[in-house]
Amino acid sequence: MPGVSSMPQRRSFSSLAAAGVLSVAAVLLASSPASAHFILEEPASWNSQDSLGSPQKLGPCGSEGGTPTGLVTSFVAGQTITITIDETIYHPGHYRVALALNDRSELPAPPPVTPGSSACGSTVIEATPAFPILADGVLLHDEPFDGPQTFQVTLPPGVTCEHCTLQILEFMSEHGLNNPGGCFYHHCADLSITDPSGTGGASGQGGAAGQGGAGQAGMSAGGTDAGGMSTGGSSAGAAGAATGGASGAGVSGSSGQ
């Protein structure tokens, strides 16, 4: 799957179902409310979920109820992580993954939707996602899954956070609007992402002791060494943060379970 890019390209998703099937679906939708759900199995959800995966309508994280779990899953920057979902009620659609480092307000809004035979006809997919979107168009499907589905996403290298939010957004086509989620369902996981080296950056190197004044020169070199460590860690850490958003982070594979 594509990784992060500074110039996203877009394509449209629409159901591939046959016309006869769509006409039957339209009749059913006219007489029943919208219903499409999924459970976030991995990473651990930030919120408790029922047997259908609710709450999940109110963005950005299914915040219309439930009890926070307090669970935070730990990863390292640049790690390829596994995401597992279980779609409990089927409609054609796909999934999108995004990451907010500081606050959930950083999560991107759901993409615009074009009505079709129902209010939820099609939406755009970022073919080359740009951070904070890590992957889009994942598990594109027009028939029910045979069980939980697993795919992998790579976290951006050089990006760390103590308590950040991974959002898994589901677009469901060919059904009416859900209130208040529109054509989308939302789940989130709280993450902690650390530097894989365990430090903020590489340490600096001290200078060599001078000749003829070994005592003072040694102290001077030691001061330089300590300063180098401090400056090196700060500089590398800042560089990682500055470049993390632009680094690639995408889906490395997908499979059903």
mmCIF file of C-alpha atoms in Angstrom:
data_model
loop_
_atom_site.group_PDB
_atom_site.id
_atom_site.type_symbol
_atom_site.label_atom_id
_atom_site.label_comp_id
_atom_site.label_asym_id
_atom_site.label_seq_id
_atom_site.Cartn_x
_atom_site.Cartn_y
_atom_site.Cartn_z
ATOM 1 C CA MET A 1 0.000 0.000 0.000
ATOM 2 C CA PRO A 2 1.176 3.582 -0.561
ATOM 3 C CA GLY A 3 3.073 5.492 2.082
ATOM 4 C CA VAL A 4 3.105 9.133 3.146
ATOM 5 C CA SER A 5 3.588 11.738 0.426
ATOM 6 C CA SER A 6 3.404 15.514 0.323
ATOM 7 C CA MET A 7 1.238 15.450 -2.822
ATOM 8 C CA PRO A 8 -1.805 13.211 -2.287
ATOM 9 C CA GLN A 9 -3.620 11.803 -5.296
ATOM 10 C CA ARG A 10 -7.266 10.874 -5.141
ATOM 11 C CA ARG A 11 -9.525 8.274 -6.619
ATOM 12 C CA SER A 12 -13.178 7.483 -5.984
ATOM 13 C CA PHE A 13 -14.623 4.353 -4.384
ATOM 14 C CA SER A 14 -17.998 2.959 -5.446
ATOM 15 C CA SER A 15 -19.627 -0.422 -5.000
ATOM 16 C CA LEU A 16 -18.925 -3.105 -7.595
ATOM 17 C CA ALA A 17 -22.154 -4.949 -6.847
ATOM 18 C CA ALA A 18 -24.505 -5.909 -9.685
ATOM 19 C CA ALA A 19 -27.462 -3.664 -10.559
ATOM 20 C CA GLY A 20 -30.001 -6.228 -9.394
ATOM 21 C CA VAL A 21 -28.368 -6.492 -5.989
ATOM 22 C CA LEU A 22 -28.258 -2.704 -5.668
ATOM 23 C CA SER A 23 -31.954 -2.372 -6.462
ATOM 24 C CA VAL A 24 -32.812 -4.871 -3.729
ATOM 25 C CA ALA A 25 -30.528 -3.053 -1.309
ATOM 26 C CA ALA A 26 -32.225 0.251 -2.099
ATOM 27 C CA VAL A 27 -35.618 -1.205 -1.205
ATOM 28 C CA LEU A 28 -34.277 -2.558 2.073
ATOM 29 C CA LEU A 29 -32.640 0.747 2.964
ATOM 30 C CA ALA A 30 -35.866 2.606 2.381
ATOM 31 C CA SER A 31 -37.537 0.593 5.120
ATOM 32 C CA SER A 32 -34.704 0.246 7.649
ATOM 33 C CA PRO A 33 -32.209 2.559 9.371
ATOM 34 C CA ALA A 34 -28.540 2.594 8.464
ATOM 35 C CA SER A 35 -26.540 -0.053 10.272
ATOM 36 C CA ALA A 36 -22.923 -0.972 9.702
ATOM 37 C CA HIS A 37 -20.456 -1.681 12.458
ATOM 38 C CA PHE A 38 -16.992 -2.976 13.234
ATOM 39 C CA ILE A 39 -15.019 -3.947 16.316
ATOM 40 C CA LEU A 40 -11.442 -2.781 16.802
ATOM 41 C CA GLU A 41 -9.619 -5.846 18.128
ATOM 42 C CA GLU A 42 -5.994 -4.685 17.839
ATOM 43 C CA PRO A 43 -4.494 -2.371 19.059
ATOM 44 C CA ALA A 44 -6.617 -2.186 22.200
ATOM 45 C CA SER A 45 -9.499 0.281 21.886
ATOM 46 C CA TRP A 46 -9.464 3.409 24.030
ATOM 47 C CA ASN A 47 -13.148 2.755 24.823
ATOM 48 C CA SER A 48 -15.233 -0.254 25.816
ATOM 49 C CA GLN A 49 -17.170 -1.851 22.921
ATOM 50 C CA ASP A 50 -20.323 -3.947 22.782
ATOM 51 C CA SER A 51 -20.782 -7.045 20.610
ATOM 52 C CA LEU A 52 -21.264 -4.871 17.499
ATOM 53 C CA GLY A 53 -18.400 -2.494 18.244
ATOM 54 C CA SER A 54 -20.488 0.398 19.534
ATOM 55 C CA PRO A 55 -20.083 3.217 20.409
ATOM 56 C CA GLN A 56 -18.610 4.206 17.038
ATOM 57 C CA LYS A 57 -20.813 6.791 15.311
ATOM 58 C CA LEU A 58 -19.653 10.092 16.817
ATOM 59 C CA GLY A 59 -16.281 11.206 15.504
ATOM 60 C CA PRO A 60 -13.446 11.239 15.859
ATOM 61 C CA CYS A 61 -13.316 8.167 18.113
ATOM 62 C CA GLY A 62 -16.846 6.879 18.766
ATOM 63 C CA SER A 63 -17.365 9.223 21.668
ATOM 64 C CA GLU A 64 -21.124 8.957 22.155
ATOM 65 C CA GLY A 65 -20.863 6.724 25.210
ATOM 66 C CA GLY A 66 -19.028 3.752 26.607
ATOM 67 C CA THR A 67 -16.371 3.592 29.292
ATOM 68 C CA PRO A 68 -12.720 4.471 28.619
ATOM 69 C CA THR A 69 -10.479 1.427 29.028
ATOM 70 C CA GLY A 70 -7.390 3.403 30.013
ATOM 71 C CA LEU A 71 -5.316 1.072 27.818
ATOM 72 C CA VAL A 72 -2.244 2.490 26.072
ATOM 73 C CA THR A 73 -0.332 0.298 23.586
ATOM 74 C CA SER A 74 3.425 0.883 23.296
ATOM 75 C CA PHE A 75 5.317 0.962 19.984
ATOM 76 C CA VAL A 76 8.561 2.440 18.678
ATOM 77 C CA ALA A 77 8.939 4.980 15.876
ATOM 78 C CA GLY A 78 9.107 3.365 12.445
ATOM 79 C CA GLN A 79 7.611 0.097 13.694
ATOM 80 C CA THR A 80 5.239 -1.881 11.485
ATOM 81 C CA ILE A 81 2.153 -2.515 13.605
ATOM 82 C CA THR A 82 -0.776 -4.899 13.206
ATOM 83 C CA ILE A 83 -4.374 -3.678 13.092
ATOM 84 C CA THR A 84 -7.234 -6.174 13.388
ATOM 85 C CA ILE A 85 -10.888 -5.322 12.814
ATOM 86 C CA ASP A 86 -14.038 -7.439 12.825
ATOM 87 C CA GLU A 87 -16.820 -6.067 10.615
ATOM 88 C CA THR A 88 -19.959 -7.141 12.446
ATOM 89 C CA ILE A 89 -22.514 -5.692 10.004
ATOM 90 C CA TYR A 90 -21.609 -5.588 6.317
ATOM 91 C CA HIS A 91 -21.845 -2.832 3.749
ATOM 92 C CA PRO A 92 -19.439 -2.156 0.858
ATOM 93 C CA GLY A 93 -16.599 0.119 1.908
ATOM 94 C CA HIS A 94 -13.040 0.498 3.117
ATOM 95 C CA TYR A 95 -10.915 1.747 6.022
ATOM 96 C CA ARG A 96 -8.588 4.698 6.668
ATOM 97 C CA VAL A 97 -5.891 5.025 9.365
ATOM 98 C CA ALA A 98 -4.652 8.330 10.828
ATOM 99 C CA LEU A 99 -2.442 9.407 13.733
ATOM 100 C CA ALA A 100 -2.774 12.426 16.062
ATOM 101 C CA LEU A 101 0.341 13.135 18.126
ATOM 102 C CA ASN A 102 -0.880 15.726 20.634
ATOM 103 C CA ASP A 103 -4.660 16.055 20.512
ATOM 104 C CA ARG A 104 -7.552 14.343 18.741
ATOM 105 C CA SER A 105 -8.410 17.641 17.071
ATOM 106 C CA GLU A 106 -5.401 16.915 14.819
ATOM 107 C CA LEU A 107 -7.217 13.962 13.231
ATOM 108 C CA PRO A 108 -8.380 14.802 9.694
ATOM 109 C CA ALA A 109 -12.072 15.214 8.980
ATOM 110 C CA PRO A 110 -13.830 12.430 7.062
ATOM 111 C CA PRO A 111 -13.506 12.905 3.299
ATOM 112 C CA PRO A 112 -16.406 14.325 1.254
ATOM 113 C CA VAL A 113 -19.100 11.891 0.124
ATOM 114 C CA THR A 114 -20.946 11.850 -3.205
ATOM 115 C CA PRO A 115 -24.487 10.392 -2.996
ATOM 116 C CA GLY A 116 -25.355 7.491 -5.273
ATOM 117 C CA SER A 117 -28.340 5.156 -5.038
ATOM 118 C CA SER A 118 -28.242 6.094 -1.341
ATOM 119 C CA ALA A 119 -26.910 9.044 0.645
ATOM 120 C CA CYS A 120 -23.592 7.209 1.035
ATOM 121 C CA GLY A 121 -22.567 6.587 -2.548
ATOM 122 C CA SER A 122 -18.806 7.092 -2.842
ATOM 123 C CA THR A 123 -15.942 9.010 -1.271
ATOM 124 C CA VAL A 124 -12.368 9.896 -2.157
ATOM 125 C CA ILE A 125 -9.407 7.698 -1.251
ATOM 126 C CA GLU A 126 -5.948 9.199 -0.778
ATOM 127 C CA ALA A 127 -3.854 7.044 -3.107
ATOM 128 C CA THR A 128 -0.659 8.527 -1.639
ATOM 129 C CA PRO A 129 -1.659 9.482 1.913
ATOM 130 C CA ALA A 130 -0.081 12.500 3.592
ATOM 131 C CA PHE A 131 0.517 12.599 7.348
ATOM 132 C CA PRO A 132 -1.496 12.486 9.609
ATOM 133 C CA ILE A 133 -3.171 9.910 7.324
ATOM 134 C CA LEU A 134 -1.040 6.759 7.377
ATOM 135 C CA ALA A 135 -3.094 4.576 5.020
ATOM 136 C CA ASP A 136 -6.329 4.828 3.033
ATOM 137 C CA GLY A 137 -8.445 2.484 0.932
ATOM 138 C CA VAL A 138 -7.532 -0.428 3.197
ATOM 139 C CA LEU A 139 -9.608 -3.639 2.982
ATOM 140 C CA LEU A 140 -11.611 -2.300 0.033
ATOM 141 C CA HIS A 141 -14.512 -4.730 -0.313
ATOM 142 C CA ASP A 142 -17.938 -5.222 -1.881
ATOM 143 C CA GLU A 143 -18.920 -8.464 -0.156
ATOM 144 C CA PRO A 144 -18.873 -9.635 3.476
ATOM 145 C CA PHE A 145 -15.632 -10.731 5.104
ATOM 146 C CA ASP A 146 -15.437 -14.305 6.382
ATOM 147 C CA GLY A 147 -14.066 -13.210 9.759
ATOM 148 C CA PRO A 148 -11.757 -10.674 11.422
ATOM 149 C CA GLN A 149 -9.341 -8.942 9.054
ATOM 150 C CA THR A 150 -5.720 -8.025 9.771
ATOM 151 C CA PHE A 151 -3.482 -5.532 7.999
ATOM 152 C CA GLN A 152 -0.226 -3.760 8.837
ATOM 153 C CA VAL A 153 0.705 -0.086 8.916
ATOM 154 C CA THR A 154 4.149 1.411 9.422
ATOM 155 C CA LEU A 155 4.465 4.256 11.918
ATOM 156 C CA PRO A 156 6.466 7.278 10.721
ATOM 157 C CA PRO A 157 10.162 7.093 11.650
ATOM 158 C CA GLY A 158 11.439 9.829 13.948
ATOM 159 C CA VAL A 159 7.978 10.612 15.359
ATOM 160 C CA THR A 160 7.396 9.966 19.071
ATOM 161 C CA CYS A 161 4.609 10.711 21.543
ATOM 162 C CA GLU A 162 3.692 9.821 25.117
ATOM 163 C CA HIS A 163 -0.070 9.603 24.560
ATOM 164 C CA CYS A 164 -1.208 9.824 20.947
ATOM 165 C CA THR A 165 -4.286 8.600 19.094
ATOM 166 C CA LEU A 166 -4.504 6.091 16.251
ATOM 167 C CA GLN A 167 -7.841 6.421 14.428
ATOM 168 C CA ILE A 168 -9.407 3.707 12.275
ATOM 169 C CA LEU A 169 -12.195 5.205 10.172
ATOM 170 C CA GLU A 170 -14.645 3.046 8.212
ATOM 171 C CA PHE A 171 -16.522 4.306 5.149
ATOM 172 C CA MET A 172 -19.642 2.304 4.369
ATOM 173 C CA SER A 173 -21.309 2.709 0.973
ATOM 174 C CA GLU A 174 -24.863 2.000 -0.175
ATOM 175 C CA HIS A 175 -26.762 2.872 2.980
ATOM 176 C CA GLY A 176 -28.464 5.841 4.590
ATOM 177 C CA LEU A 177 -26.835 8.284 6.977
ATOM 178 C CA ASN A 178 -26.140 7.236 10.530
ATOM 179 C CA ASN A 179 -26.681 9.890 13.170
ATOM 180 C CA PRO A 180 -24.324 11.580 13.949
ATOM 181 C CA GLY A 181 -21.601 9.806 11.948
ATOM 182 C CA GLY A 182 -22.990 10.280 8.451
ATOM 183 C CA CYS A 183 -21.382 7.605 6.259
ATOM 184 C CA PHE A 184 -18.546 6.811 8.679
ATOM 185 C CA TYR A 185 -17.805 4.746 11.787
ATOM 186 C CA HIS A 186 -14.950 5.521 14.133
ATOM 187 C CA HIS A 187 -12.634 3.675 16.498
ATOM 188 C CA CYS A 188 -9.418 4.808 18.181
ATOM 189 C CA ALA A 189 -6.533 3.346 20.147
ATOM 190 C CA ASP A 190 -4.294 5.252 22.561
ATOM 191 C CA LEU A 191 -0.596 4.744 21.795
ATOM 192 C CA SER A 192 2.809 5.517 23.231
ATOM 193 C CA ILE A 193 5.542 5.790 20.586
ATOM 194 C CA THR A 194 9.162 5.946 21.710
ATOM 195 C CA ASP A 195 12.520 6.350 19.966
ATOM 196 C CA PRO A 196 13.873 2.887 19.058
ATOM 197 C CA SER A 197 17.304 3.830 20.439
ATOM 198 C CA GLY A 198 15.812 4.859 23.770
ATOM 199 C CA THR A 199 17.313 8.359 23.511
ATOM 200 C CA GLY A 200 16.475 11.642 21.896
ATOM 201 C CA GLY A 201 19.454 11.410 19.542
ATOM 202 C CA ALA A 202 23.135 10.585 19.143
ATOM 203 C CA SER A 203 25.513 11.973 21.755
ATOM 204 C CA GLY A 204 28.317 14.370 20.833
ATOM 205 C CA GLN A 205 32.015 13.589 21.128
ATOM 206 C CA GLY A 206 34.328 15.445 23.529
ATOM 207 C CA GLY A 207 37.607 17.044 22.470
ATOM 208 C CA ALA A 208 41.050 15.610 23.144
ATOM 209 C CA ALA A 209 43.033 16.792 26.188
ATOM 210 C CA GLY A 210 45.607 19.530 25.463
ATOM 211 C CA GLN A 211 49.344 19.118 25.920
ATOM 212 C CA GLY A 212 51.314 20.789 28.729
ATOM 213 C CA GLY A 213 48.217 21.384 30.843
ATOM 214 C CA ALA A 214 46.747 17.966 31.191
ATOM 215 C CA GLY A 215 44.685 18.822 34.264
ATOM 216 C CA GLN A 216 42.946 21.892 32.886
ATOM 217 C CA ALA A 217 42.804 20.523 29.377
ATOM 218 C CA GLY A 218 41.190 17.361 30.626
ATOM 219 C CA MET A 219 38.505 19.349 32.423
ATOM 220 C CA SER A 220 37.966 21.457 29.332
ATOM 221 C CA ALA A 221 37.612 18.372 27.180
ATOM 222 C CA GLY A 222 35.179 16.873 29.646
ATOM 223 C CA GLY A 223 33.040 20.000 29.471
ATOM 224 C CA THR A 224 33.061 19.805 25.708
ATOM 225 C CA ASP A 225 32.075 16.159 25.882
ATOM 226 C CA ALA A 226 29.094 16.845 28.119
ATOM 227 C CA GLY A 227 28.044 19.742 25.934
ATOM 228 C CA GLY A 228 28.351 17.536 22.881
ATOM 229 C CA MET A 229 26.071 14.936 24.444
ATOM 230 C CA SER A 230 23.430 17.502 25.286
ATOM 231 C CA THR A 231 23.601 19.254 21.943
ATOM 232 C CA GLY A 232 23.721 16.006 19.989
ATOM 233 C CA GLY A 233 20.633 14.587 21.692
ATOM 234 C CA SER A 234 18.658 17.794 21.272
ATOM 235 C CA SER A 235 19.646 18.309 17.655
ATOM 236 C CA ALA A 236 18.895 14.754 16.559
ATOM 237 C CA GLY A 237 15.617 14.726 18.440
ATOM 238 C CA ALA A 238 14.527 17.977 16.798
ATOM 239 C CA ALA A 239 15.563 16.708 13.402
ATOM 240 C CA GLY A 240 13.505 13.565 13.907
ATOM 241 C CA ALA A 241 10.433 15.574 14.904
ATOM 242 C CA ALA A 242 10.842 17.960 11.973
ATOM 243 C CA THR A 243 11.143 15.221 9.399
ATOM 244 C CA GLY A 244 8.798 12.638 10.894
ATOM 245 C CA GLY A 245 5.677 14.036 9.242
ATOM 246 C CA ALA A 246 7.204 13.860 5.820
ATOM 247 C CA SER A 247 8.548 10.338 6.199
ATOM 248 C CA GLY A 248 6.697 7.467 4.582
ATOM 249 C CA ALA A 249 4.232 5.455 6.648
ATOM 250 C CA GLY A 250 1.897 3.068 4.894
ATOM 251 C CA VAL A 251 0.331 -0.338 4.767
ATOM 252 C CA SER A 252 2.822 -3.131 4.219
ATOM 253 C CA GLY A 253 0.330 -5.895 3.686
ATOM 254 C CA SER A 254 -3.191 -7.113 4.388
ATOM 255 C CA SER A 255 -4.842 -10.452 4.945
ATOM 256 C CA GLY A 256 -7.943 -12.050 6.352
ATOM 257 C CA GLN A 257 -7.926 -14.203 9.449
#
